[in-house]
CSV table of C-alpha atoms and ligand atoms in Angstrom, one decimal:
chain,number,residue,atom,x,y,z
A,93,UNK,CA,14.1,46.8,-90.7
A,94,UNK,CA,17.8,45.2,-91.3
A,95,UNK,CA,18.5,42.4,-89.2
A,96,UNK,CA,22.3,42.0,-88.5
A,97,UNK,CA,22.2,39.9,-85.9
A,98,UNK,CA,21.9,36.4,-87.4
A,99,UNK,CA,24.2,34.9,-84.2
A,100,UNK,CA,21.6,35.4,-81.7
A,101,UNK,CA,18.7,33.9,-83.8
A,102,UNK,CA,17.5,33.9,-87.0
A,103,UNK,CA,14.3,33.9,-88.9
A,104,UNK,CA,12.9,30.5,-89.6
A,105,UNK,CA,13.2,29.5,-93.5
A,106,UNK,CA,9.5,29.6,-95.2
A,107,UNK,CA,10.3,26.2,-96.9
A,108,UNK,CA,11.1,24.8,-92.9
A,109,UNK,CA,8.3,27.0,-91.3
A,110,UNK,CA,5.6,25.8,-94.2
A,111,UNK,CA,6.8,21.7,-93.9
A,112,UNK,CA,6.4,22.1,-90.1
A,113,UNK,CA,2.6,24.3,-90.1
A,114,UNK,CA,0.8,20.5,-90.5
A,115,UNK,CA,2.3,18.6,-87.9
A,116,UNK,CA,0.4,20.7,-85.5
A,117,UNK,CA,-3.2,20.1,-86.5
A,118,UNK,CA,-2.9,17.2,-89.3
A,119,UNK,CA,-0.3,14.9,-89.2
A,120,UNK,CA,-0.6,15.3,-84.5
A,121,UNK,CA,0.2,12.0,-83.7
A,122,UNK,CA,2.3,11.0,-80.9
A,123,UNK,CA,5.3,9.1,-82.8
A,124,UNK,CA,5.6,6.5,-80.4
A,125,UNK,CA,2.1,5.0,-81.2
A,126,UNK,CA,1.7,2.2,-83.3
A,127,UNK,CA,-1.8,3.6,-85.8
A,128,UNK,CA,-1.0,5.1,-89.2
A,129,UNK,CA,-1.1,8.8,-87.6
A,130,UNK,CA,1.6,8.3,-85.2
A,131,UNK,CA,3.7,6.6,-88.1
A,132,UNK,CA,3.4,9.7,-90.1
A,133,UNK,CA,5.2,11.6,-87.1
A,134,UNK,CA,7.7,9.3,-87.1
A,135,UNK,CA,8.6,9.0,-90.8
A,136,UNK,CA,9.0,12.6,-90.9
A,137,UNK,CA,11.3,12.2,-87.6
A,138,UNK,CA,13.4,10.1,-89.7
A,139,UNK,CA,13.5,12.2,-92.8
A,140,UNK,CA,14.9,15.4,-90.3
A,141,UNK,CA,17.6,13.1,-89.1
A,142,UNK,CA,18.5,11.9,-92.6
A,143,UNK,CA,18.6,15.8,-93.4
A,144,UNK,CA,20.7,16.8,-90.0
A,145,UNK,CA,22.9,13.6,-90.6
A,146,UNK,CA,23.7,14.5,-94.0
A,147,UNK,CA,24.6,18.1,-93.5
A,148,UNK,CA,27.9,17.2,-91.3
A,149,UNK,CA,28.7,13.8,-92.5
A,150,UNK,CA,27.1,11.6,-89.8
A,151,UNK,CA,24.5,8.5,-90.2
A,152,UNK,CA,21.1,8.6,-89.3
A,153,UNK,CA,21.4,6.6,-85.7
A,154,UNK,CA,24.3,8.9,-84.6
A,155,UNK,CA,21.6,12.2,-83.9
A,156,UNK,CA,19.6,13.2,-80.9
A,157,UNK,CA,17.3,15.5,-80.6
A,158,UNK,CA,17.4,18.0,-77.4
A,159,UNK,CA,15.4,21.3,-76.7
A,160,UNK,CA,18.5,23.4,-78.3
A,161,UNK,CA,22.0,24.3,-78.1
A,162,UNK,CA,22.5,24.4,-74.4
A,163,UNK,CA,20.8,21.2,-73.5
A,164,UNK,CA,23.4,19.2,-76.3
A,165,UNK,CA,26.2,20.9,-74.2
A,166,UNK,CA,25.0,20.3,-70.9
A,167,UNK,CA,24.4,16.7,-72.0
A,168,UNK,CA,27.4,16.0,-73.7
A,169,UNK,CA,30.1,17.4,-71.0
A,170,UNK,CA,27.9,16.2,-67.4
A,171,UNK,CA,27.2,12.6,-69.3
A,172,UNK,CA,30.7,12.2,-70.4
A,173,UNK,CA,31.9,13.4,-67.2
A,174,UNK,CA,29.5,10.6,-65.3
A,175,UNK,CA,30.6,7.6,-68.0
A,176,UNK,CA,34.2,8.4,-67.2
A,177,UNK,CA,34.7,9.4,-63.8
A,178,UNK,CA,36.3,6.5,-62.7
A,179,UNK,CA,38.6,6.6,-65.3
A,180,UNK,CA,39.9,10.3,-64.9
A,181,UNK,CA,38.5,13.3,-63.6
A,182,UNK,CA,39.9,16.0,-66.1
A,183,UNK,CA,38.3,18.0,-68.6
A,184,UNK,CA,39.7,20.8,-71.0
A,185,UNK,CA,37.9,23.3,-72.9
A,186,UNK,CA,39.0,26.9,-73.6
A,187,UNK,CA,38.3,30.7,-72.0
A,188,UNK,CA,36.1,31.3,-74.9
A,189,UNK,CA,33.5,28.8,-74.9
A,190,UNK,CA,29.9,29.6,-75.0
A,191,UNK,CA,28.3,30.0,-71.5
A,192,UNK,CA,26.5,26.3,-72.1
A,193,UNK,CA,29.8,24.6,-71.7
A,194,UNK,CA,31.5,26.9,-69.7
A,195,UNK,CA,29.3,26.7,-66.8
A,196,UNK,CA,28.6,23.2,-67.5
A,197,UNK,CA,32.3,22.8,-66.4
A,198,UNK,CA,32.5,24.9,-63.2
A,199,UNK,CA,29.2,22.4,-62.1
A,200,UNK,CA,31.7,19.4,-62.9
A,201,UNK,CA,34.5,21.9,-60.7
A,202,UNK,CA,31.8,21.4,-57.6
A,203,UNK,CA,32.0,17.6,-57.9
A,204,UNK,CA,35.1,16.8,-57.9
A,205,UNK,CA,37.0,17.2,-61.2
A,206,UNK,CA,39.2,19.6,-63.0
A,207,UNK,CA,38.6,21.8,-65.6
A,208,UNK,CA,42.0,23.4,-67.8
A,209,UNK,CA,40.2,26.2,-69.4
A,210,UNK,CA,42.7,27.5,-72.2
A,211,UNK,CA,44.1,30.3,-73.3
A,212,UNK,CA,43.5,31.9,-76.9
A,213,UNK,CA,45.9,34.1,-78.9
A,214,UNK,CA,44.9,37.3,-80.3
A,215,UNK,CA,42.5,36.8,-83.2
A,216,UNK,CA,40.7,33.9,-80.5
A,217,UNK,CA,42.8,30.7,-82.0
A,218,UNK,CA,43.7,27.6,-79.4
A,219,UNK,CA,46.9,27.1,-79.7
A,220,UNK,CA,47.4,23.7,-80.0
A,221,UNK,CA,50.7,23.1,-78.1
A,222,UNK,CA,49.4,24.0,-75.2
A,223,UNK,CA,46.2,22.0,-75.9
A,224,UNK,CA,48.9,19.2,-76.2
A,225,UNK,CA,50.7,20.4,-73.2
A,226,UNK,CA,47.5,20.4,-70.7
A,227,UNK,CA,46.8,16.7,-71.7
A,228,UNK,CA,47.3,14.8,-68.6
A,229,UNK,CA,46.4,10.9,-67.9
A,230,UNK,CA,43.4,11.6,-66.4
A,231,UNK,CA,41.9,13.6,-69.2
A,232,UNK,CA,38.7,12.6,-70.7
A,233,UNK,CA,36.9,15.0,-72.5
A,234,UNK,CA,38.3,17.9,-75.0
A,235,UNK,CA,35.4,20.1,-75.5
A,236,UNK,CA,36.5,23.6,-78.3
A,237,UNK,CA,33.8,25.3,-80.1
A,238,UNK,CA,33.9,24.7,-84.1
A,239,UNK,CA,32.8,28.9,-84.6
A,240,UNK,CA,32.6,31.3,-81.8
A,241,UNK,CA,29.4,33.4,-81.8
A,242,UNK,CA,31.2,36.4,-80.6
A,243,UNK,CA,34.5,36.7,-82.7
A,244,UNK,CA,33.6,34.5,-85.2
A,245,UNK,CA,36.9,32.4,-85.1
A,246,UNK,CA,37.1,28.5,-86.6
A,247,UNK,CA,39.1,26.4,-84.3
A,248,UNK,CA,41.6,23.9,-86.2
A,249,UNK,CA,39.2,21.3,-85.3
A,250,UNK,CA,40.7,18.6,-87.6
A,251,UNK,CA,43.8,18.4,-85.7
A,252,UNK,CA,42.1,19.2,-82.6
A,253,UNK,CA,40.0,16.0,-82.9
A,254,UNK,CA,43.3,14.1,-84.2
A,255,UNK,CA,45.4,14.9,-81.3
A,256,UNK,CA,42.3,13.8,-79.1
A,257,UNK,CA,41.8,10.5,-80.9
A,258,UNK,CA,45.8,10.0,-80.7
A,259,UNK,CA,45.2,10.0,-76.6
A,260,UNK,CA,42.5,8.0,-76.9
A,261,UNK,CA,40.0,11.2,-75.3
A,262,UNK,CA,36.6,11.9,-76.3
A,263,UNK,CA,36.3,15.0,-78.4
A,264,UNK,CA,33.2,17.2,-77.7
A,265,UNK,CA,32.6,20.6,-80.3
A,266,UNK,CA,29.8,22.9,-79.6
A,267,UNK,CA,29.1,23.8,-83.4
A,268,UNK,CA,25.8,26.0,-82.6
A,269,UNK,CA,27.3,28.9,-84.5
A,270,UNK,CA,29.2,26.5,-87.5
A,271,UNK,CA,26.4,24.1,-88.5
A,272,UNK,CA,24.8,25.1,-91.2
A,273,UNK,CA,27.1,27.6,-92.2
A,274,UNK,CA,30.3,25.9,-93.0
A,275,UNK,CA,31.2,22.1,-94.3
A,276,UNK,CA,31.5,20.0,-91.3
A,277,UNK,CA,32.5,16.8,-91.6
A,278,UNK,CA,32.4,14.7,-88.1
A,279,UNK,CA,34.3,11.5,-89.3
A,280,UNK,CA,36.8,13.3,-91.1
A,281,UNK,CA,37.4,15.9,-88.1
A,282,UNK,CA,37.2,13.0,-85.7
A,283,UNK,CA,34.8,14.5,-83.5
A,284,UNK,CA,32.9,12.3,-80.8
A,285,UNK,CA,30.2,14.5,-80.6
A,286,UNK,CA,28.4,18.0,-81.7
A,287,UNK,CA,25.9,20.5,-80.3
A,288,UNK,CA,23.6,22.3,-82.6
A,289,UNK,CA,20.8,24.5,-82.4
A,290,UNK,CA,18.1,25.3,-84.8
A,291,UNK,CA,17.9,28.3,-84.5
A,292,UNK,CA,21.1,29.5,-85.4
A,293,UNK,CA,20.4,28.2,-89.0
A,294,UNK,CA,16.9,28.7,-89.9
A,295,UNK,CA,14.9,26.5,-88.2
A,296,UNK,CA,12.9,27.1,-84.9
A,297,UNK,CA,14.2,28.0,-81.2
A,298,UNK,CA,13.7,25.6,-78.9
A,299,UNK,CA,14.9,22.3,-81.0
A,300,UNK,CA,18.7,21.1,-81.5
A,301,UNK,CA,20.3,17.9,-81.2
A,302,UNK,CA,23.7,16.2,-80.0
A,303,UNK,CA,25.5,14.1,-82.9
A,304,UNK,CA,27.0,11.0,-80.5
A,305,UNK,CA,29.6,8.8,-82.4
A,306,UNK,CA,28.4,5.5,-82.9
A,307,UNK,CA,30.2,2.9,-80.1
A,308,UNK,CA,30.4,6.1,-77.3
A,309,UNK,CA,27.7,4.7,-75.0
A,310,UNK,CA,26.8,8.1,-73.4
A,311,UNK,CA,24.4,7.4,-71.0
A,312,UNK,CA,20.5,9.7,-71.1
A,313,UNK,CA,20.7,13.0,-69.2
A,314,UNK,CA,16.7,13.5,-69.5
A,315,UNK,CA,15.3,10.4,-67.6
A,316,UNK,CA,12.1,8.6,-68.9
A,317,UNK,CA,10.2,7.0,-71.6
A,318,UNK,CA,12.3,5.2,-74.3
A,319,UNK,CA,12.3,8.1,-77.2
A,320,UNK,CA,15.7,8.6,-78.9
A,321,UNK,CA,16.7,5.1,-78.3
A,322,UNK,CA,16.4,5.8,-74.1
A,323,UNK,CA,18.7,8.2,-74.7
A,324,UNK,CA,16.3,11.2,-74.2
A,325,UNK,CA,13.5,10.7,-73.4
A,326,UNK,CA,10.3,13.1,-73.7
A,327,UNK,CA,7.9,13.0,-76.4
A,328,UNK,CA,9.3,14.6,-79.2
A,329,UNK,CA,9.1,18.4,-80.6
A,330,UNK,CA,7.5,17.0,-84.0
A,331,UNK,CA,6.8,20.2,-85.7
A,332,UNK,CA,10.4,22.1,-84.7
A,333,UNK,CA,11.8,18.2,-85.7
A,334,UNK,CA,10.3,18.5,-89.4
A,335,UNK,CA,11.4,22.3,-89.6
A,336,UNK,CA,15.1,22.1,-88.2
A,337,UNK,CA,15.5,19.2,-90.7
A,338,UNK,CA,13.7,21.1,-93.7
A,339,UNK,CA,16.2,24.0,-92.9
A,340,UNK,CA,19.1,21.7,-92.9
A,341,UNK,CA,18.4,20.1,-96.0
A,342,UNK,CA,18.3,23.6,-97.5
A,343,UNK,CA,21.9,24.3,-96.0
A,344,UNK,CA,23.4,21.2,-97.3
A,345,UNK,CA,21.8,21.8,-100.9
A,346,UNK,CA,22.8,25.6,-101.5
A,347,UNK,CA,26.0,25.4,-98.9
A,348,UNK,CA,28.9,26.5,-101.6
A,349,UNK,CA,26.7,29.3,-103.0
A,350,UNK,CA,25.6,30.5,-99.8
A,351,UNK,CA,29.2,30.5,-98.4
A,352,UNK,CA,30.6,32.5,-101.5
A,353,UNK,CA,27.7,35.0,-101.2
A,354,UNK,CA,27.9,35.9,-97.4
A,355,UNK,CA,31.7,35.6,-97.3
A,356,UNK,CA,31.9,38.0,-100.0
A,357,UNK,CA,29.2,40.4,-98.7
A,358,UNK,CA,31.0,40.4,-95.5
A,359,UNK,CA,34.2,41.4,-97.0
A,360,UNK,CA,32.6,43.6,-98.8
A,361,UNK,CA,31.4,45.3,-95.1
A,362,UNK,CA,34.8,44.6,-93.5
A,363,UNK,CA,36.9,46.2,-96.5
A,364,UNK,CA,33.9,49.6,-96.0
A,365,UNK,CA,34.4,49.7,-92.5
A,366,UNK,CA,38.0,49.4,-91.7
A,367,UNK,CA,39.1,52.2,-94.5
A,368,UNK,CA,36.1,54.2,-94.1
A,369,UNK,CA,36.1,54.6,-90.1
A,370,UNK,CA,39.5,55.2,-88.1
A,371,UNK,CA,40.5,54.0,-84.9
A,372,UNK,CA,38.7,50.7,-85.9
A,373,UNK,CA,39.6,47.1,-84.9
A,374,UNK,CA,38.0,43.9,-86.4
A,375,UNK,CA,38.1,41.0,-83.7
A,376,UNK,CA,38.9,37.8,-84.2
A,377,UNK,CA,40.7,35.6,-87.2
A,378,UNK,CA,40.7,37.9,-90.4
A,379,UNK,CA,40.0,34.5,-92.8
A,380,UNK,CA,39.8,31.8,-90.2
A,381,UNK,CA,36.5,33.1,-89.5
A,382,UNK,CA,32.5,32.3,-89.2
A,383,UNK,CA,31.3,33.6,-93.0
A,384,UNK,CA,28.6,36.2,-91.2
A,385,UNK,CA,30.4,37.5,-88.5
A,386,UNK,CA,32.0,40.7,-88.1
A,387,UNK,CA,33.0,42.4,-85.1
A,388,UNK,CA,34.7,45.5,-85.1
A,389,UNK,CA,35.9,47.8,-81.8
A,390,UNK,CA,35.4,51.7,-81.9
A,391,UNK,CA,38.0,53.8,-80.1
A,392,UNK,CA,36.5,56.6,-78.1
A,393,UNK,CA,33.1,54.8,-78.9
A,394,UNK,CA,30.1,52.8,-76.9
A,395,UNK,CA,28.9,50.0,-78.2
A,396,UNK,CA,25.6,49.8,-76.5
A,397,UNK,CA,24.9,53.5,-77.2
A,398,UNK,CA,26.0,52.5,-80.7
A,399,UNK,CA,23.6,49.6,-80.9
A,400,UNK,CA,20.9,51.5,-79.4
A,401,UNK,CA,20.8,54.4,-82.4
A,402,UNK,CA,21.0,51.8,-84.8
A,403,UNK,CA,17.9,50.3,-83.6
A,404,UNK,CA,16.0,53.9,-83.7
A,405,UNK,CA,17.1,53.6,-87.8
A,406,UNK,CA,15.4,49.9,-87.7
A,407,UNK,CA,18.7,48.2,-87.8
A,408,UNK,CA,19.3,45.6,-85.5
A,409,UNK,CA,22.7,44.8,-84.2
A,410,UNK,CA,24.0,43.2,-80.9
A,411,UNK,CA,27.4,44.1,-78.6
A,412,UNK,CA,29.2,40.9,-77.4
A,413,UNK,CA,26.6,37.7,-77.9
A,414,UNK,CA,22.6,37.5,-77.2
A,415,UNK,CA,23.1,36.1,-74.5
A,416,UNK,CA,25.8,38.1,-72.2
A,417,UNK,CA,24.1,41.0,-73.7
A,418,UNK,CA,22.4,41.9,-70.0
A,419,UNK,CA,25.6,41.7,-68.4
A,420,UNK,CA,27.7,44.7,-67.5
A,421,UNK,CA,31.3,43.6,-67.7
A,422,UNK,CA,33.1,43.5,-70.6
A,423,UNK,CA,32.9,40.2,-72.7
A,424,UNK,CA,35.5,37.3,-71.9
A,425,UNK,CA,35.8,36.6,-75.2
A,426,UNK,CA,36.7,39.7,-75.8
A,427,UNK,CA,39.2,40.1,-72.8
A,428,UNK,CA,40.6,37.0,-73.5
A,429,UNK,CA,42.0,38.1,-76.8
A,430,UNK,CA,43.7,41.1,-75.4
A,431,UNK,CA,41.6,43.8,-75.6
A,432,UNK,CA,41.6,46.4,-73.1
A,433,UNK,CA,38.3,47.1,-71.3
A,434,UNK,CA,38.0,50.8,-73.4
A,435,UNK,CA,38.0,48.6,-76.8
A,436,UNK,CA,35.6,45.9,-75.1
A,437,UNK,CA,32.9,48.2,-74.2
A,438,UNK,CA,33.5,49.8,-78.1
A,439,UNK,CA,32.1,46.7,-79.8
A,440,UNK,CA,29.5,46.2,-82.2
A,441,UNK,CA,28.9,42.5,-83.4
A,442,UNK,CA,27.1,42.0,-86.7
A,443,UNK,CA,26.4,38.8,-88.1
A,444,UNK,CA,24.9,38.5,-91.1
A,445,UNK,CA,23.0,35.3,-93.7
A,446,UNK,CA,22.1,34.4,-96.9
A,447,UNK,CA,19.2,36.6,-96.6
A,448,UNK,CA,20.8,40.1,-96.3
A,449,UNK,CA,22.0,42.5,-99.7
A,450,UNK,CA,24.6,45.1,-100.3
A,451,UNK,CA,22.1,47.7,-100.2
A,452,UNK,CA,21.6,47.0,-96.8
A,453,UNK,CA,25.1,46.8,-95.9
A,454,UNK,CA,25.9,50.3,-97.6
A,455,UNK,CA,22.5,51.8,-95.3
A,456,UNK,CA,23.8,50.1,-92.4
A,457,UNK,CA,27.8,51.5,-93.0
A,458,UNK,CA,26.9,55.1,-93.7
A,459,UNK,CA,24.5,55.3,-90.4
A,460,UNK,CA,27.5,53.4,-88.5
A,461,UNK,CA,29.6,55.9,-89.7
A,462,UNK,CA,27.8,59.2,-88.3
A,463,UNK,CA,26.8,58.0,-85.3
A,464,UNK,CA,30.5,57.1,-84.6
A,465,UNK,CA,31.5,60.3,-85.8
A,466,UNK,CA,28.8,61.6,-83.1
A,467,UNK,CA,29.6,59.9,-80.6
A,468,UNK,CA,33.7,60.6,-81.1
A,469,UNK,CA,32.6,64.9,-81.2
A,470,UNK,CA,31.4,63.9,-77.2
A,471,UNK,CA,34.5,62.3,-76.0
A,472,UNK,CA,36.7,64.6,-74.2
A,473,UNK,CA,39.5,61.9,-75.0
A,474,UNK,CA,39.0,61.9,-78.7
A,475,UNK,CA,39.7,65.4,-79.1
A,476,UNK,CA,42.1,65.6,-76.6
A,477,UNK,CA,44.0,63.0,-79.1
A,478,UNK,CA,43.4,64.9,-82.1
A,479,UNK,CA,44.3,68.2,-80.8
A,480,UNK,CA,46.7,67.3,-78.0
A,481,UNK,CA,47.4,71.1,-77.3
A,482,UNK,CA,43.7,72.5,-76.7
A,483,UNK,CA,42.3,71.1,-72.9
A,484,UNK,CA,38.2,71.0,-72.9
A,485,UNK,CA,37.8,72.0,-70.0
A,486,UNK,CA,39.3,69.4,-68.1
A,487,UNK,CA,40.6,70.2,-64.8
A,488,UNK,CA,44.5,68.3,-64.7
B,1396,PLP,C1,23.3,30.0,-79.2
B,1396,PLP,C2,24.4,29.2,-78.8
B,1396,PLP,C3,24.3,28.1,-77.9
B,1396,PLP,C4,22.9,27.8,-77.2
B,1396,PLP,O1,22.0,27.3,-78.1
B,1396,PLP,P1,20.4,27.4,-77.7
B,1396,PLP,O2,19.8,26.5,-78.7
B,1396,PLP,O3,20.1,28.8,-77.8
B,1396,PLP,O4,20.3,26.8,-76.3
B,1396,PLP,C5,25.4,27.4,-77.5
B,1396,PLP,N1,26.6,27.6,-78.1
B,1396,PLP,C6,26.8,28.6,-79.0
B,1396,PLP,C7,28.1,28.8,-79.6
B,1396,PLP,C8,25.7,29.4,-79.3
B,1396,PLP,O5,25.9,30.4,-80.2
């Protein structure tokens, strides 16, 4: 098998998933309790959130653990909304957010505030005069992804999170698909506060926390018992805790070699792809982009019957993102760059890690290669483009 599709999920690291295996039947205690068990859950607690804190620049006390990706967006964007609603009622994100934040915003739409969801240019970049131009009084929250899990495109977060801090709004960026992945530095960006997701970097699904500034009193979104400082309450995911850190220690340690490896791997894919296949368009930011992600539209092409053949060959790929992938309209991401709906429904996303080779890339390009030149031999359209003067049997 050759799994390229690293942006749904990916496989937990053996160093994460062997640190976490005695938390379940050894080391079980409840880390709120007060005996010598319990204090071993909670030292290891603290050693994940050393791990997490280190790997994008934050201190220890500033992360929260959640049950993923989704629940830090949820919380960050509904809680913000509820500390500030009486000082404006105005949020703005973008068209290509992840589904987490976007509908976390049309919720916020049904009580009462509004939402500016911008525009991207073509290759899925915020442009940031018009982020300045939507600022209004009553703004409080700016929430733009760090990495999109579709296109792959890096917001200028840095100057996003400046122009925020000039206006004296709280910054929000979901960094599911960038943590891990790239150097992310909160203090320097000036962001308030970050989503992540474990498994999106090699630690277990299920786990993720919210990074909240220090000083932005954000108030608990899971009501309860006083875990994460009565922030969240719950009794903690121990084992996914101990793995997600184990995973992000790794990151942090081998971050510029891994970087260098997958960015050149995937340029090594892109460069194969674009001369070897015509009527071929990568998506999204050609440098100002994710290090794993590629996503390329095939003219004359399906995606999903493209994804499905690659499977038969063991080769897992995805279409837009995991998690629209049941959906049957074309991808907003995609139709928010410009894309016509043809090119849309001709996309193949592959996102690749540390753990992938050349060898596989070169298996997976060649097999790409026939079954789009298959697929093309079908399409009336195709040959009606390469050989304008011969009609196959279409009735005009
Ligand atoms: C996967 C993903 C999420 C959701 O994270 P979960 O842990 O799966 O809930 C949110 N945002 C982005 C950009 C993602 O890729």
């Amino acid at each position: 098998m050759i799994y390229l599709d690293n942006g749904a999920t990916s496989s937990v690291k053996t160093s994460a998933y062997e640190e976490m295996l005695p938390y379940f039947t050894e080391y079980y205690g409840n880390p709120s309790g007060i005996y010598n068990l319990s204090e071993k859950s909670a030292k290891a607690m603290k050693d994940s959130r050393e791990h997490l804190a280190a790997l994008i620049g934050a201190d220890r006390d500033e992360i929260y653990f959640t049950s993923g990706g989704t629940e830090a967006d949820n919380w960050a964007i509904k809680s913000t909304a509820e500390m500030l609603g009486d000082k404006g009622r105005h949020i703005i994100t973008t068209k290509i957010e992840h589904k987490a934040v976007l509908n976390s915003c049309k919720y916020l739409e049904t009580k009462g505030y509004t939402v500016t969801y911008l525009d991207v240019d073509e290759y899925g970049m915020v442009r940031l005069d018009k982020l300045k131009a939507a600022i209004r009084k009553d703004t409080i929250l700016i929430s733009v992804m760090m990495g999109n899990n579709e296109i792959g495109t890096i917001q200028p977060i840095e100057e996003i999170g400046r122009i925020a801090r000039r206006h004296n709004i709280l910054f929000h960026t979901d960094a599911v698909q960038a943590c891990g992945h790239i150097p992310i530095d909160v203090k320097n960006a000036h962001i308030d506060m970050l989503s992540a997701s474990g498994h999106k970097f090699g630690g277990p699904k299920g786990i993720g926390f919210l990074y909240i500034r220090k000083g932005i009193n954000l108030p608990s979104f899971i009501h309860g018992g006083g875990q994460e400082s009565y922030k969240r309450a719950g009794t903690e995911n121990v084992p996914a805790i101990v793995a997600m850190g184990m995973a992000a220690k790794e990151h942090k340690a081998n971050m510029g070699s891994n970087v260098k490896y997958v960015i050149n791997l995937r340029e090594y894919a892109i460069n194969r792809v674009l001369r070897e296949i015509p009527y071929v368009r990568l998506n999204g930011h050609r440098l100002r982009r994710l290090p794993g992600n590629m996503s390329f539209s095939f003219q004359f092409v399906n995606g999903e019957a493209v994804q499905v053949e690659l499977d038969m060959k063991g080769i897992c790929v995805s279409t837009g993102s995991a998690c629209s992938a049941k959906e049957t309209t074309p991808s907003y991401v995609l139709m928010s760059t410009g894309l016509n709906e043809e090119l849309a429904y001709g996309t193949v996303r592959m996102t690749i890690n540390e753990k992938n080779t050349k060898a596989e890339i070169d298996k997976v390009v060649e097999e790409l290669k026939t079954i789009v030149f298959k697929q093309r031999q079908m399409s009336t359209e195709y040959k009606e483009m390469i050989n304008p003067y011969i009609r196959y049997g279409r009735r005009r």
